[in-house]
Amino acid sequence: GLEGSIWAVAAGADRLHAIAVANGGRIVGTDDGGQVWTERKSGTDRTLRSVGLAREGRFGWAVGEDGTILRTEDGGTNWWIQDSGMGRTLTGVAVSPDGKIGWAVGLAGAVLRTENGGTTWARQVSGTDKDLAAVAMAVDGLLGWAVGADGTLLHTPNGGRKWATMTSATGHELRAVVASSDGQRVLAVGGKGTTLLYAMPDFAFLTSDTLDAAGVEGAIAALKPPSGVNAGALDQARTNAILRIDAG
């Protein structure tokens, strides 16, 4: 097993294949839904803070200290180091369904994007110097969200080419974010039990107190999501959020 903090877990769509990352560059993987975990060679001793897999679980990235980016194309069995072009710690990563496009976020507002499987990573202008903790993208790779320190919430409508700061209604650190497949609804969680649920296009939000009082179904009704959006995506988003494990 892993010693020390496990920072993140990512799973493929079949829920059988999963990868966990931890301090000291440690990576473990499972191919049987978690019954057996085996260590994988990462090629680094840098702490890895986040991991993401494409939908079918074959392609993915892990990111961490000092701008570390690792790439896998075989479900996490083998990893190699890619050049991020920066030394800031990276704390969150998102992967397109086909595994070719990726986004990474990190300290001091760092945002990176690749369109070629990580052969090159380009910096994007986030518009903030706040530490970012996590990023989530819609299936189309256009709508996206990033969260971080002091309630920071960023939104992009164009795959990260431009980011805008949104009002999150909290000053607490936001540590994780998940989005529905169309990117229209977002669940962000953070320090002191903070839970925020957002719905486009009106950008309504519910706090953890409202969610507790209304329950999931009540929250869905209150948000009145746009027609054609699957309300069941909220339940899936809440489940996926638990799959991310942050120290503390």
Short mmCIF file of N, CA, C and O in Angstrom, two decimals, residues 24-27 40-46 48 68 70 79-81:
data_model
loop_
_atom_site.label_atom_id
_atom_site.label_comp_id
_atom_site.label_asym_id
_atom_site.label_seq_id
_atom_site.Cartn_x
_atom_site.Cartn_y
_atom_site.Cartn_z
N GLY A 24 5.85 11.60 -3.04
CA GLY A 24 7.06 10.93 -3.48
C GLY A 24 6.97 10.27 -4.84
O GLY A 24 7.75 9.36 -5.14
N GLY A 25 6.01 10.71 -5.67
CA GLY A 25 5.88 10.13 -7.00
C GLY A 25 5.25 8.76 -7.03
O GLY A 25 5.32 8.07 -8.05
N ARG A 26 4.63 8.36 -5.94
CA ARG A 26 4.04 7.02 -5.88
C ARG A 26 2.75 6.94 -6.69
O ARG A 26 1.89 7.82 -6.63
N ILE A 27 2.61 5.86 -7.44
CA ILE A 27 1.41 5.57 -8.22
C ILE A 27 1.02 4.12 -8.01
O ILE A 27 1.88 3.23 -8.06
N ARG A 40 3.00 1.14 -9.62
CA ARG A 40 3.46 1.41 -10.98
C ARG A 40 4.66 2.35 -10.91
O ARG A 40 4.69 3.25 -10.07
N LYS A 41 5.63 2.17 -11.76
CA LYS A 41 6.81 3.04 -11.78
C LYS A 41 6.45 4.37 -12.44
O LYS A 41 5.98 4.41 -13.57
N SER A 42 6.70 5.45 -11.70
CA SER A 42 6.34 6.76 -12.21
C SER A 42 7.52 7.47 -12.88
O SER A 42 7.32 8.36 -13.70
N GLY A 43 8.74 7.13 -12.47
CA GLY A 43 9.90 7.80 -13.01
C GLY A 43 10.21 9.13 -12.36
O GLY A 43 11.06 9.88 -12.84
N THR A 44 9.52 9.44 -11.25
CA THR A 44 9.77 10.69 -10.54
C THR A 44 9.61 10.47 -9.06
O THR A 44 8.90 9.55 -8.63
N ASP A 45 10.28 11.32 -8.26
CA ASP A 45 10.07 11.30 -6.82
C ASP A 45 9.30 12.54 -6.36
O ASP A 45 9.13 12.78 -5.17
N ARG A 46 8.80 13.33 -7.32
CA ARG A 46 8.00 14.50 -6.99
C ARG A 46 6.59 14.06 -6.57
O ARG A 46 6.01 13.16 -7.15
N LEU A 48 2.83 13.80 -6.50
CA LEU A 48 1.83 13.93 -7.55
C LEU A 48 0.51 14.34 -6.92
O LEU A 48 0.03 13.69 -5.98
N THR A 68 5.62 19.06 -12.61
CA THR A 68 5.71 17.69 -13.11
C THR A 68 4.44 17.28 -13.87
O THR A 68 3.32 17.46 -13.38
N LEU A 70 3.19 13.74 -16.01
CA LEU A 70 3.45 12.37 -16.48
C LEU A 70 2.34 11.96 -17.42
O LEU A 70 1.17 12.29 -17.21
N TRP A 79 4.50 5.08 -17.43
CA TRP A 79 4.42 6.54 -17.42
C TRP A 79 5.72 7.13 -17.92
O TRP A 79 6.78 6.55 -17.73
N TRP A 80 5.65 8.29 -18.57
CA TRP A 80 6.87 9.01 -18.89
C TRP A 80 6.65 10.50 -18.66
O TRP A 80 5.52 11.00 -18.64
N ILE A 81 7.75 11.21 -18.44
CA ILE A 81 7.71 12.61 -18.08
C ILE A 81 7.59 13.47 -19.33
O ILE A 81 8.27 13.25 -20.33
#
